[in-house]
Structure formats: structure tokens, C-alpha cells
Amino acid sequence: MKRNKVHKFALKWTALVLTSVLFSQTLSPSVYAGDTLPYKGESAKGPNQPYQHGYASSHILDWTPTQDVYGDMLRARVPLQQRNSSFAATQAQPALSPDTQMFTLSGDYGNAFFDSYPYTNKFSQYLFNYWQYTDYYGYWHGMPTAHVPEELYDPQKDWTEKWFEFGILNIPNPGYTNAAHKNGVLSIACIFFSDNDRGPQTYKQMLVQDAQGEFPVAKKLVEMAKYYGYDGYFINQEEASKGVATKDIPRYKQFMKYLRDQGMYVQWYDSTVNETGKIAYQNEFNAVNSPFVKDKQYGQVSVSIFLNYWWDKAKLKSSRDHAKQLGLNPLQTVFAGIEGGNGDFGRWKQTYDLRLNIGDNGQPMNSIATLGADFTHNALDEELGGQDTNRRADNAYQWMTFIRDRVWWSGPNQNPVRAQRNPSVDLSDVKASGANWDGIAAYIAERSVIRGSHFNTSFNTGHGLQYVVNGVVSNPKEWSNINIQDIPVTWQWWLDTKGKPLSVDYDYGPNYTKGTRFTYQPIGAYQGGSSLVVNGELNSDNFLRLYKTDLSVNKNSNLSITYNKPSSDDSSVLSIGLIFKDNPGQVVKVSIPNSGKQTTGWVNHNLDLSAYTGKKIAAFGLSFDNANKIIKNYQMNIGQIKITDGSALKPAAPTGFKITKALTDTNEMLVTWDLEDYSKVKQYNLYENGSYIGGIYDSTYYIKSLNHKTGELMLTAVGADGTESEPARLSYDLNAAVRHIKVETKENGEATVTWKNPSEADGTVKLALITDYTDTVFQKTITADNGAETATFTDLPTNGDRYTLRIAIGNHEPVAYTGHLADTTIEPYAKENVTVTGSTYTLALPTLKDWHYLYVYENDVPKPFGVTYVSKKFPYIVRGRTKLSELTFTPTSRTSSLKIVLEDYAGNQATTYVR
């Protein structure tokens, strides 16, 4: 999946992300999508905001949960939910087999380098909303390794000018993993080896074996997956210059087999020849690549393969047959690859016709995999052109993303019942086309996890321009948080009518730019960030199917609906349409009294379902009946639907609620609490002085910016039916704490701390410093006299470690300050890392977490080294950018001196004499 050359746009801000494309032996045009540039203003990164990073191949072995930067704040905790058994009668395409699987390899919120968060205050991030068509979600975008200084990143420079290290391992965004698991989708990390994209990193650093022949890196990968809560690995081996050494192929298979045997889902990319290890794309499943899935000697090695893109019907048929010959189910093993955005959907002329994957029985022969389906958002700038080059971060363009998403998943007609290509549909306003694209819904049957006797939705897509609680704006600021995304509407949009269909959309409120396609009056959410809005001319009965379910009805079952009808009084009738499993061809309508009346805000109605005791709801939706009249300018917003039987207990108030860091000068705060089992609590909601801050299923939350220096935090637990617990309360008063904290660290191990006391400071000042995410924890406590505003630490380490400083006056709670210790030390390059074969020298990469440059001097003259992407040479090895091949060299003379100088990010140097 390596980047091919693409034409470089003249636009100054169009940076091509290093890892967003795939490559084939026939030089296919490559996916392109711009980087997610750093957010600005209020949405800019908080000084202590937890963000993700990549992992270099040489550092995975040293991974521990306590040492990983922000590792304690970036865990996914929602367990994988069970999906319902298939039920063809309620599918949009009833004849479609539910066995065909979907692997989605894509970005998460975007292609961010230093700005990948589980949640933040930015509406215009990418929020995936089609989990119902996905079985596996893998994460594909570049991330710098943990200790890369952000100053090395210049977003205005070309993508070839990223002079820092990207990790070969990209683990899933925890917010996305939580959302995936909530919908029964496996969350898959990505391992990517490429000469250009990952510089000198190589698979050999991953396949190290211990004295017992075991793979310690594989063990670490299993440990990481279990700690961070994801489910497996997509392995993309594309070191084109050397490939995989023949002697290493058996080890590679054993490595993958270990992962699989430990319960990891492992998918292999169609890139490597089994006999030689060279890169050669088969575009089909055959004897050349199948041993990386099932091997004669080792048995089942991985679970599946992602086929490269240049398949045809014969290759797909042969792939199916080859899988069967090996005793494998092709729908579980073989995934036909597709690059997102091709087929005239805005760009290249390469077409992907999945009709070629249909067998004689009318069903897909193999499963499907896509790369870069988030192009619907990330390629807005390239496709729209012009001088505006950051539309993906502009709230005014997000309506385009939503339509483009529906075209990709539901088809050009934006209706999964009619998901097939349609050249006549006009999608020019969003730079899309339906001429050569069938929606994914034409080949993948929709899935559902909605089961039991409870369900609730507020049609919350996971972001908003404000946050609303019970119809009242609780927080006016924009936000993104896929952790609290409701289960998406199953069909977007399946609308049955004999007349003119109504328009359906998500309504994000008066600040939302909805595009010229829509004419509704923006109202916004009842709960969360959005509501469901239906509007237009109602000239016939419209039935909008919403959710595929397997819900039990008993004598206590009740459905409540909250709606807002801003249009004038009319004769219309809004009904809940229930489809029962024992008679799926019939829609049973339960009407809502007076639903044709204009409302003055949100109205709630409860509907008794006890008459259907013993039945199973296989699907439900909304019926809009015009009572045989033409009703113009009709609008109905649905804010919430709940189905419950009263058996879901109201959760107890959370326990253990406390402040772990209060950063008084930045208004940031970290809070923690005790995590209850997911069977009892589905989410926690956090409020500040009554204003909603955020939600998550976790035991910790980062507050980016408090609105007040003093007040009360409240934490509630949310049950299975959406009921909130009584709040746990926590008072705070930052006005009673020190402020304007400054720390001056010195090379001699001293650190002078200054601060300003509150007006009524009283008591001894206690200062406690502890290092964060370090191999060995260092901590030290000193005190200062009552009224003092300065103190000095001595004998601190000078290794650049992160630290947290807490300062408390008397009996008051401490406030925190974070920083880095002075950095004056560096370990020299280990001489044993140099391998000498005859007159040739090969250098292994340093393992220091903060090394930056490696100089090699022959007779005190620095040797030049080539880098990836460009023809430049540098008088040193650049971490992450020097070519792997350059690490092997031959001195000009057998008698010349040779020394190696290692330099870290702080500029410290250490010399090793080789000869």
C-alpha cells in the first residue's frame, strides 16, 4: 500500500499524507487526500491534551502501559457487542447474502499527525456513520512516534518535507474503537513497512526471536491490543527494494500465527511472493500469496487477505475457487480491494465494478475491502479546487461530506434499496458521480446489534455545533466525540412512498450550513448534537425505515417519542411503524395523537406496546400520513425514541469521582472515577456548573477548558435505556490555588519554581514533582514558607523526562503544572549495533527514544546519506527519513578512522569510535 507519484497541486496547503494510498505493479493512480491541518482558535490543541502517536518497529519491544505517553488516557473500554442473526426479510436487498464481509481501512477523525484525539471541540472532523455495513475497521494514516518534537512539523510544507519519524504501527483511535465495538465491529491496528513511508524501519526489527525461539514483539502486540482494547492487526509488507528475505518467510508466518492463535484478527496484504519474498501484486488469491494465509507447514497463519486492486471477474472467480481448494471460506478469507474515490466518484478513471464479484448464484464470490473511504471528507479540497484549501476543517462544507458519505455507502440515489449506480443522478454540487459506482449497500447486507428489550436513540452522530440536554442548549460550543455516537440509523435513507418522497437529514441547528438541497428550518437537537428532520411536500404516505432490530415486546413495553413540528397545523398523522418478525411484510402503525399540530418546542408521547406482547420487533420506522391531502412545507423533527420495559435499572451514582490534575493556568483538568461494568452502565456524562462537558465509557476524562474558575463538577452514569443516575458531585475552587506557575530548569539539575499566591493564602506551600511515562519514576517533594512565591528543586535528573508538578497551600487541594526536565544527557551509540561483513558496515537503528541524527565520520569527514522521496543527501542519518539501504556502506579505505556521533532532539551528542 505504498504511495505512487501523483501530480502535486500548486495549492500551498495541499499536503499529501504519507500513508494514504495503495500501490500496484501496474502503477495505478493513487488515492490522495489532504492532511488534517492543526486546528486553530478555541479548537487548537490544549497544552496537555492527550493525543495518539505511532510506534517505531525498534521500540515496540520496550512498550509498557505505564511508559507509553498518554497511554492511561487513550484506552477503549467498550466491549465488543454481539450482532443479531441475519433476517433477510427486513434487509434493503432481501436476496443479498449476509455472509459477505466488509473490511474498511480508513482514517479515523482525519489524517492528523499531532492532533489525533478521542474527542475534542471541533465539529468538522470525520465521523464515521455506517458501522452497519462494516465488519472490520482498520486505521490508515501516518503518526509520528512518541517523542517527535512538534516543532519539526511545518504544515505549510510539501508532504516530502516531513522530516520526522512515522511509526510502522498505527493503533486505533480509542474513541473509534468504542464506537466500533458498540456496533459489533472489530477494531484493527495497522502495521506498515515501506521503503519511502517508513524510512529505515524494517520488518526484521519486528521478527526478533528470543533464546526459546519465541517472538517478544508479537507478545507485546498482543499485550498492547488487550490494554488498548482493539482486536487485531492489518499487516502491509511493502519494502519494495529488498522485500522479505527468503530465510525470513517462515519466521514471518510463525509471527502472524502467534498473533492469530492469541485471538488477534490478522489480515495480510497481497504484496509478497511466497517463494522469493519479493514484492509482486497478484490481484487475486492464488498459490503465490495464499501461504501467508494458510501454509502447508504451519497451517492457518492469518485470517484473511486484502487483494490488490487490478482484479477482474476471472481473477475473483479463481480466488474463490482457490480458497475452497484450501478448505477456506472465501467470504471469510478473500477480500477484493478497492481504493476509495475511484470510478469517477470525483477523480480517477479506474473503475471498480463489484458486479464482477457476483457468482452464478447471484451472490458475491468473495468479501470486500476498501482503502480510504474517508476521501468523502478528506479530499474535499482537491476535488473542489480553488483557493480555499482547508475545507475539511470548515464547518460550512460538512453537509457535502454527509452527502458524499451516503453516496458511497447507500449508493448514488442515497437509498440502500436502490443502491446501484445511476448516471442520471445529479451529484455535481458535491463533486461526485453515480455513473460508475454502486453503493456498498448493493453488496453488503446491513447488520444490527439492537436486541433485548431496550433501545434508545437521540439521532446523535457524534458531533455537533452545540450540545443540547432535554431540548435546552447546555453547551454552545462545537464538539466531536464518537464515543457518544448513537447507533446509526440502519438505512440512510429507505423511504417508501407512492408519491413525492420527503427529504431526510440530520439537523445540527441554526448554526449549521445545510446546503441548497435542503429547505427545512434548522432546529437542532433534543439531546446531543443533532435530531432527525423530515420535510417537504407531503402528498402521499411516506414510511421511513429507521432501525433493523431484534427487540422483545412484553406487557410492560413502552415506546416514547420526542418530536418538534415547526410547520403549521395540518391533517398529517405521525405513527411509529413496527415490523414484527412473524409477519415482516406488514407495517403495524401506532399513531401519535395530535401529531399534525404545530408545536411550540419539543413534545413527548408515550405509546403502550403491551398489545404486542410476545412478538419480536424486527425493524421499525416512522410513518408520515397525509390523510389524502397535499400538505406543503411539512416539517417534523424527531429528537428521541426510546423503547423500554422498565427492567433496566437506573444506575447508581458513580463512585471514586476525583480530580487528578487541575491545571490552573490553562483551565485544563483531568478527572477519574470508578468504572462500572458495561452491562450496567453504557456511558458517563460530565457537567461543569450544569453545562455539559462530555461523555465516555471510561474511568477518566480530559477537560480541555473549564468555563469557570470555581464551581461544581457533576458526573452521571447512563443506563441501558438512557436513564441517568443521580450525580456524583465535586466542588473545585481554582481561585484558592496558586497561579502563574513558571519553572526554570537548569543543566545542573536545579529547577526554580515561581508562582503567584491567591489573595488569602495561608499555610505552608508543598511542591511535589513526579516524572510521567518514564522507565523509572523519579519523585521529590519540597516545602516553602507561608506566603512564599518561589522555591528551588535540586538534584533533579537532566534527561528531558516529562514531569508533573503539584503545588498546594496548607490544606487546599493541589494544582498542577507539566513540563520537561532539563536535557543534558545522551547515551552513546552502542558499538555492538555495527555489523561488519568483510569491508562492509551495517548500522542498526539506535533505540534511544529521543535520538534525532546519526553522524558517521570517516577520517573526521561526515559521510552523506540519501533520504526518502527526494534526491537530497545529508551529512548525517535523519531519524525516519534516511533510506534503509543507506545504513549499509563501505568505507573508502581499510585504514581510515571511523566514528559515530549520536545526537538527540535537544542537541546533545555522544561519540563512539568504531575503529
PDB file of C-alpha atoms in Angstrom, residues 132-323:
ATOM      1  CA  GLN A 132     -23.924  -1.351   9.901  1.00  0.00           C
ATOM      2  CA  TYR A 133     -22.071  -2.248   6.670  1.00  0.00           C
ATOM      3  CA  THR A 134     -18.689  -2.872   8.297  1.00  0.00           C
ATOM      4  CA  ASP A 135     -17.253  -5.946   9.994  1.00  0.00           C
ATOM      5  CA  TYR A 136     -13.678  -4.736  10.490  1.00  0.00           C
ATOM      6  CA  TYR A 137     -12.451  -1.148  10.733  1.00  0.00           C
ATOM      7  CA  GLY A 138      -8.690  -0.676  10.260  1.00  0.00           C
ATOM      8  CA  TYR A 139      -6.876   2.622  10.778  1.00  0.00           C
ATOM      9  CA  TRP A 140      -4.750   4.069   7.992  1.00  0.00           C
ATOM     10  CA  HIS A 141      -2.896   7.316   8.456  1.00  0.00           C
ATOM     11  CA  GLY A 142       0.604   8.325   9.458  1.00  0.00           C
ATOM     12  CA  MET A 143       1.504   9.189  13.020  1.00  0.00           C
ATOM     13  CA  PRO A 144       4.837  10.498  14.285  1.00  0.00           C
ATOM     14  CA  THR A 145       6.452   8.460  17.016  1.00  0.00           C
ATOM     15  CA  ALA A 146       6.021   9.412  20.656  1.00  0.00           C
ATOM     16  CA  HIS A 147       8.843  11.847  21.314  1.00  0.00           C
ATOM     17  CA  VAL A 148       8.996  13.717  17.997  1.00  0.00           C
ATOM     18  CA  PRO A 149       9.003  17.468  18.782  1.00  0.00           C
ATOM     19  CA  GLU A 150       6.009  19.132  17.198  1.00  0.00           C
ATOM     20  CA  GLU A 151       8.293  21.951  16.077  1.00  0.00           C
ATOM     21  CA  LEU A 152       9.606  19.635  13.350  1.00  0.00           C
ATOM     22  CA  TYR A 153       6.222  19.714  11.628  1.00  0.00           C
ATOM     23  CA  ASP A 154       5.554  22.606   9.257  1.00  0.00           C
ATOM     24  CA  PRO A 155       2.029  22.182   7.848  1.00  0.00           C
ATOM     25  CA  GLN A 156       2.775  24.644   5.057  1.00  0.00           C
ATOM     26  CA  LYS A 157       5.497  22.462   3.556  1.00  0.00           C
ATOM     27  CA  ASP A 158       5.103  19.813   0.918  1.00  0.00           C
ATOM     28  CA  TRP A 159       4.499  16.228   2.046  1.00  0.00           C
ATOM     29  CA  THR A 160       8.075  15.315   1.042  1.00  0.00           C
ATOM     30  CA  GLU A 161       9.292  17.780   3.660  1.00  0.00           C
ATOM     31  CA  LYS A 162       8.068  15.885   6.703  1.00  0.00           C
ATOM     32  CA  TRP A 163      11.458  15.467   8.351  1.00  0.00           C
ATOM     33  CA  PHE A 164      10.445  13.279  11.239  1.00  0.00           C
ATOM     34  CA  GLU A 165       9.764   9.642  12.013  1.00  0.00           C
ATOM     35  CA  PHE A 166       6.459   7.914  11.444  1.00  0.00           C
ATOM     36  CA  GLY A 167       5.729   4.678  13.264  1.00  0.00           C
ATOM     37  CA  ILE A 168       5.199   1.403  11.446  1.00  0.00           C
ATOM     38  CA  LEU A 169       2.386   0.698  13.910  1.00  0.00           C
ATOM     39  CA  ASN A 170      -0.743   2.843  13.998  1.00  0.00           C
ATOM     40  CA  ILE A 171      -3.096   1.687  16.739  1.00  0.00           C
ATOM     41  CA  PRO A 172      -6.797   2.543  16.592  1.00  0.00           C
ATOM     42  CA  ASN A 173      -8.195   5.769  17.940  1.00  0.00           C
ATOM     43  CA  PRO A 174      -9.874   4.689  21.209  1.00  0.00           C
ATOM     44  CA  GLY A 175     -12.993   6.717  20.501  1.00  0.00           C
ATOM     45  CA  TYR A 176     -13.407   4.902  17.198  1.00  0.00           C
ATOM     46  CA  THR A 177     -12.777   1.549  18.847  1.00  0.00           C
ATOM     47  CA  ASN A 178     -15.517   2.286  21.380  1.00  0.00           C
ATOM     48  CA  ALA A 179     -17.930   3.211  18.591  1.00  0.00           C
ATOM     49  CA  ALA A 180     -16.938   0.165  16.539  1.00  0.00           C
ATOM     50  CA  HIS A 181     -17.435  -2.196  19.469  1.00  0.00           C
ATOM     51  CA  LYS A 182     -20.782  -0.610  20.285  1.00  0.00           C
ATOM     52  CA  ASN A 183     -21.855  -1.652  16.777  1.00  0.00           C
ATOM     53  CA  GLY A 184     -20.288  -5.130  16.829  1.00  0.00           C
ATOM     54  CA  VAL A 185     -17.336  -4.127  14.605  1.00  0.00           C
ATOM     55  CA  LEU A 186     -13.769  -5.323  15.219  1.00  0.00           C
ATOM     56  CA  SER A 187     -11.194  -2.542  15.528  1.00  0.00           C
ATOM     57  CA  ILE A 188      -7.919  -3.318  13.741  1.00  0.00           C
ATOM     58  CA  ALA A 189      -4.466  -1.722  14.108  1.00  0.00           C
ATOM     59  CA  CYS A 190      -2.206  -1.244  11.079  1.00  0.00           C
ATOM     60  CA  ILE A 191       1.400  -2.407  10.631  1.00  0.00           C
ATOM     61  CA  PHE A 192       3.011  -0.841   7.559  1.00  0.00           C
ATOM     62  CA  PHE A 193       6.503  -1.360   6.186  1.00  0.00           C
ATOM     63  CA  SER A 194       7.515   0.745   3.185  1.00  0.00           C
ATOM     64  CA  ASP A 195      10.895   1.970   1.930  1.00  0.00           C
ATOM     65  CA  ASN A 196       9.690   5.526   1.477  1.00  0.00           C
ATOM     66  CA  ASP A 197       6.929   5.999   4.005  1.00  0.00           C
ATOM     67  CA  ARG A 198       8.721   4.381   6.927  1.00  0.00           C
ATOM     68  CA  GLY A 199      12.316   5.098   6.008  1.00  0.00           C
ATOM     69  CA  PRO A 200      14.881   2.800   7.643  1.00  0.00           C
ATOM     70  CA  GLN A 201      12.377   0.786   9.672  1.00  0.00           C
ATOM     71  CA  THR A 202      12.163  -2.840   8.604  1.00  0.00           C
ATOM     72  CA  TYR A 203      10.215  -5.982   9.355  1.00  0.00           C
ATOM     73  CA  LYS A 204      13.433  -7.564  10.656  1.00  0.00           C
ATOM     74  CA  GLN A 205      13.162  -5.438  13.793  1.00  0.00           C
ATOM     75  CA  MET A 206       9.736  -6.961  14.368  1.00  0.00           C
ATOM     76  CA  LEU A 207      10.679 -10.601  13.800  1.00  0.00           C
ATOM     77  CA  VAL A 208      13.340 -10.814  16.519  1.00  0.00           C
ATOM     78  CA  GLN A 209      13.307 -14.103  18.416  1.00  0.00           C
ATOM     79  CA  ASP A 210      14.461 -14.911  21.919  1.00  0.00           C
ATOM     80  CA  ALA A 211      16.520 -17.901  23.069  1.00  0.00           C
ATOM     81  CA  GLN A 212      13.377 -20.046  23.145  1.00  0.00           C
ATOM     82  CA  GLY A 213      12.533 -19.162  19.555  1.00  0.00           C
ATOM     83  CA  GLU A 214       9.529 -17.070  20.593  1.00  0.00           C
ATOM     84  CA  PHE A 215       8.612 -13.617  19.289  1.00  0.00           C
ATOM     85  CA  PRO A 216       8.745 -10.992  22.054  1.00  0.00           C
ATOM     86  CA  VAL A 217       7.432  -8.261  19.733  1.00  0.00           C
ATOM     87  CA  ALA A 218       4.392 -10.394  18.901  1.00  0.00           C
ATOM     88  CA  LYS A 219       3.785 -10.840  22.617  1.00  0.00           C
ATOM     89  CA  LYS A 220       3.960  -7.087  23.049  1.00  0.00           C
ATOM     90  CA  LEU A 221       1.496  -6.577  20.203  1.00  0.00           C
ATOM     91  CA  VAL A 222      -0.985  -8.890  21.912  1.00  0.00           C
ATOM     92  CA  GLU A 223      -0.436  -7.084  25.206  1.00  0.00           C
ATOM     93  CA  MET A 224      -0.960  -3.698  23.543  1.00  0.00           C
ATOM     94  CA  ALA A 225      -4.176  -4.840  21.875  1.00  0.00           C
ATOM     95  CA  LYS A 226      -5.599  -6.111  25.149  1.00  0.00           C
ATOM     96  CA  TYR A 227      -4.578  -2.977  27.051  1.00  0.00           C
ATOM     97  CA  TYR A 228      -5.873  -0.513  24.448  1.00  0.00           C
ATOM     98  CA  GLY A 229      -8.946  -2.593  23.698  1.00  0.00           C
ATOM     99  CA  TYR A 230      -8.614  -3.301  19.983  1.00  0.00           C
ATOM    100  CA  ASP A 231      -8.892  -6.626  18.163  1.00  0.00           C
ATOM    101  CA  GLY A 232      -6.089  -7.337  15.729  1.00  0.00           C
ATOM    102  CA  TYR A 233      -3.682  -6.256  13.013  1.00  0.00           C
ATOM    103  CA  PHE A 234      -3.661  -5.463   9.315  1.00  0.00           C
ATOM    104  CA  ILE A 235      -0.131  -6.195   8.064  1.00  0.00           C
ATOM    105  CA  ASN A 236       1.079  -4.379   4.959  1.00  0.00           C
ATOM    106  CA  GLN A 237       4.557  -5.594   3.981  1.00  0.00           C
ATOM    107  CA  GLU A 238       5.826  -3.401   1.137  1.00  0.00           C
ATOM    108  CA  GLU A 239       9.565  -2.965   1.452  1.00  0.00           C
ATOM    109  CA  ALA A 240       9.948  -2.926  -2.295  1.00  0.00           C
ATOM    110  CA  SER A 241      13.736  -2.640  -2.621  1.00  0.00           C
ATOM    111  CA  LYS A 242      14.563  -5.872  -0.805  1.00  0.00           C
ATOM    112  CA  GLY A 243      11.254  -7.489   0.034  1.00  0.00           C
ATOM    113  CA  VAL A 244      11.317 -10.223   2.653  1.00  0.00           C
ATOM    114  CA  ALA A 245      14.457 -12.330   2.755  1.00  0.00           C
ATOM    115  CA  THR A 246      13.654 -15.919   1.780  1.00  0.00           C
ATOM    116  CA  LYS A 247      15.053 -17.212   5.059  1.00  0.00           C
ATOM    117  CA  ASP A 248      12.710 -14.876   6.953  1.00  0.00           C
ATOM    118  CA  ILE A 249       9.469 -16.023   5.312  1.00  0.00           C
ATOM    119  CA  PRO A 250       8.918 -18.955   7.727  1.00  0.00           C
ATOM    120  CA  ARG A 251       9.539 -16.640  10.680  1.00  0.00           C
ATOM    121  CA  TYR A 252       7.057 -14.093   9.308  1.00  0.00           C
ATOM    122  CA  LYS A 253       4.397 -16.787   9.107  1.00  0.00           C
ATOM    123  CA  GLN A 254       5.117 -18.034  12.611  1.00  0.00           C
ATOM    124  CA  PHE A 255       4.951 -14.450  13.856  1.00  0.00           C
ATOM    125  CA  MET A 256       1.475 -13.959  12.360  1.00  0.00           C
ATOM    126  CA  LYS A 257       0.337 -17.370  13.513  1.00  0.00           C
ATOM    127  CA  TYR A 258       1.239 -16.460  17.082  1.00  0.00           C
ATOM    128  CA  LEU A 259      -0.911 -13.323  16.853  1.00  0.00           C
ATOM    129  CA  ARG A 260      -3.809 -15.284  15.405  1.00  0.00           C
ATOM    130  CA  ASP A 261      -3.504 -18.074  17.972  1.00  0.00           C
ATOM    131  CA  GLN A 262      -3.732 -15.441  20.709  1.00  0.00           C
ATOM    132  CA  GLY A 263      -7.131 -14.360  19.410  1.00  0.00           C
ATOM    133  CA  MET A 264      -5.979 -11.474  17.203  1.00  0.00           C
ATOM    134  CA  TYR A 265      -7.695 -10.892  13.873  1.00  0.00           C
ATOM    135  CA  VAL A 266      -4.850 -10.802  11.320  1.00  0.00           C
ATOM    136  CA  GLN A 267      -5.257  -9.650   7.727  1.00  0.00           C
ATOM    137  CA  TRP A 268      -2.376  -9.804   5.221  1.00  0.00           C
ATOM    138  CA  TYR A 269      -1.975  -7.552   2.195  1.00  0.00           C
ATOM    139  CA  ASP A 270      -1.462  -9.036  -1.277  1.00  0.00           C
ATOM    140  CA  SER A 271       2.109  -7.838  -1.766  1.00  0.00           C
ATOM    141  CA  THR A 272       4.678 -10.599  -1.240  1.00  0.00           C
ATOM    142  CA  VAL A 273       5.697 -13.664  -3.235  1.00  0.00           C
ATOM    143  CA  ASN A 274       5.796 -16.711  -1.005  1.00  0.00           C
ATOM    144  CA  GLU A 275       8.810 -18.359  -2.657  1.00  0.00           C
ATOM    145  CA  THR A 276      11.085 -15.324  -3.024  1.00  0.00           C
ATOM    146  CA  GLY A 277       9.752 -12.664  -0.636  1.00  0.00           C
ATOM    147  CA  LYS A 278       9.804 -10.079  -3.424  1.00  0.00           C
ATOM    148  CA  ILE A 279       7.050  -7.529  -3.916  1.00  0.00           C
ATOM    149  CA  ALA A 280       4.656  -8.623  -6.664  1.00  0.00           C
ATOM    150  CA  TYR A 281       0.929  -7.933  -6.532  1.00  0.00           C
ATOM    151  CA  GLN A 282      -1.221 -10.879  -7.597  1.00  0.00           C
ATOM    152  CA  ASN A 283      -4.601  -9.123  -7.684  1.00  0.00           C
ATOM    153  CA  GLU A 284      -6.080 -12.483  -6.821  1.00  0.00           C
ATOM    154  CA  PHE A 285      -5.801 -15.233  -4.200  1.00  0.00           C
ATOM    155  CA  ASN A 286      -3.511 -17.905  -5.562  1.00  0.00           C
ATOM    156  CA  ALA A 287      -0.634 -20.206  -4.694  1.00  0.00           C
ATOM    157  CA  VAL A 288       1.790 -17.265  -4.735  1.00  0.00           C
ATOM    158  CA  ASN A 289       0.200 -15.431  -1.799  1.00  0.00           C
ATOM    159  CA  SER A 290      -2.108 -17.945  -0.117  1.00  0.00           C
ATOM    160  CA  PRO A 291       0.658 -19.474   2.085  1.00  0.00           C
ATOM    161  CA  PHE A 292       0.592 -16.183   4.016  1.00  0.00           C
ATOM    162  CA  VAL A 293      -2.982 -17.121   4.967  1.00  0.00           C
ATOM    163  CA  LYS A 294      -2.757 -20.921   5.084  1.00  0.00           C
ATOM    164  CA  ASP A 295       0.587 -22.657   4.844  1.00  0.00           C
ATOM    165  CA  LYS A 296       1.297 -26.353   4.260  1.00  0.00           C
ATOM    166  CA  GLN A 297       3.741 -26.493   7.160  1.00  0.00           C
ATOM    167  CA  TYR A 298       2.273 -24.015   9.650  1.00  0.00           C
ATOM    168  CA  GLY A 299      -1.430 -24.323   8.914  1.00  0.00           C
ATOM    169  CA  GLN A 300      -3.640 -21.272   9.299  1.00  0.00           C
ATOM    170  CA  VAL A 301      -1.251 -18.313   9.540  1.00  0.00           C
ATOM    171  CA  SER A 302      -3.549 -15.313   9.217  1.00  0.00           C
ATOM    172  CA  VAL A 303      -7.317 -14.933   8.948  1.00  0.00           C
ATOM    173  CA  SER A 304      -7.681 -13.195   5.591  1.00  0.00           C
ATOM    174  CA  ILE A 305      -6.039 -11.324   2.734  1.00  0.00           C
ATOM    175  CA  PHE A 306      -6.667  -7.882   1.242  1.00  0.00           C
ATOM    176  CA  LEU A 307      -6.296  -8.333  -2.526  1.00  0.00           C
ATOM    177  CA  ASN A 308      -4.564  -5.670  -4.571  1.00  0.00           C
ATOM    178  CA  TYR A 309      -6.849  -3.781  -6.934  1.00  0.00           C
ATOM    179  CA  TRP A 310      -6.415  -4.914 -10.502  1.00  0.00           C
ATOM    180  CA  TRP A 311      -8.719  -7.872 -10.337  1.00  0.00           C
ATOM    181  CA  ASP A 312     -11.286  -8.909 -12.914  1.00  0.00           C
ATOM    182  CA  LYS A 313     -14.067 -11.478 -12.925  1.00  0.00           C
ATOM    183  CA  ALA A 314     -11.755 -14.340 -13.828  1.00  0.00           C
ATOM    184  CA  LYS A 315      -9.332 -13.466 -11.029  1.00  0.00           C
ATOM    185  CA  LEU A 316     -12.129 -13.160  -8.494  1.00  0.00           C
ATOM    186  CA  LYS A 317     -13.619 -16.478  -9.559  1.00  0.00           C
ATOM    187  CA  SER A 318     -10.188 -18.089  -9.364  1.00  0.00           C
ATOM    188  CA  SER A 319      -9.694 -16.558  -5.903  1.00  0.00           C
ATOM    189  CA  ARG A 320     -12.923 -18.068  -4.664  1.00  0.00           C
ATOM    190  CA  ASP A 321     -12.032 -21.468  -6.078  1.00  0.00           C
ATOM    191  CA  HIS A 322      -8.500 -21.394  -4.656  1.00  0.00           C
ATOM    192  CA  ALA A 323      -9.834 -20.623  -1.182  1.00  0.00           C
TER     193      ALA A 323
END
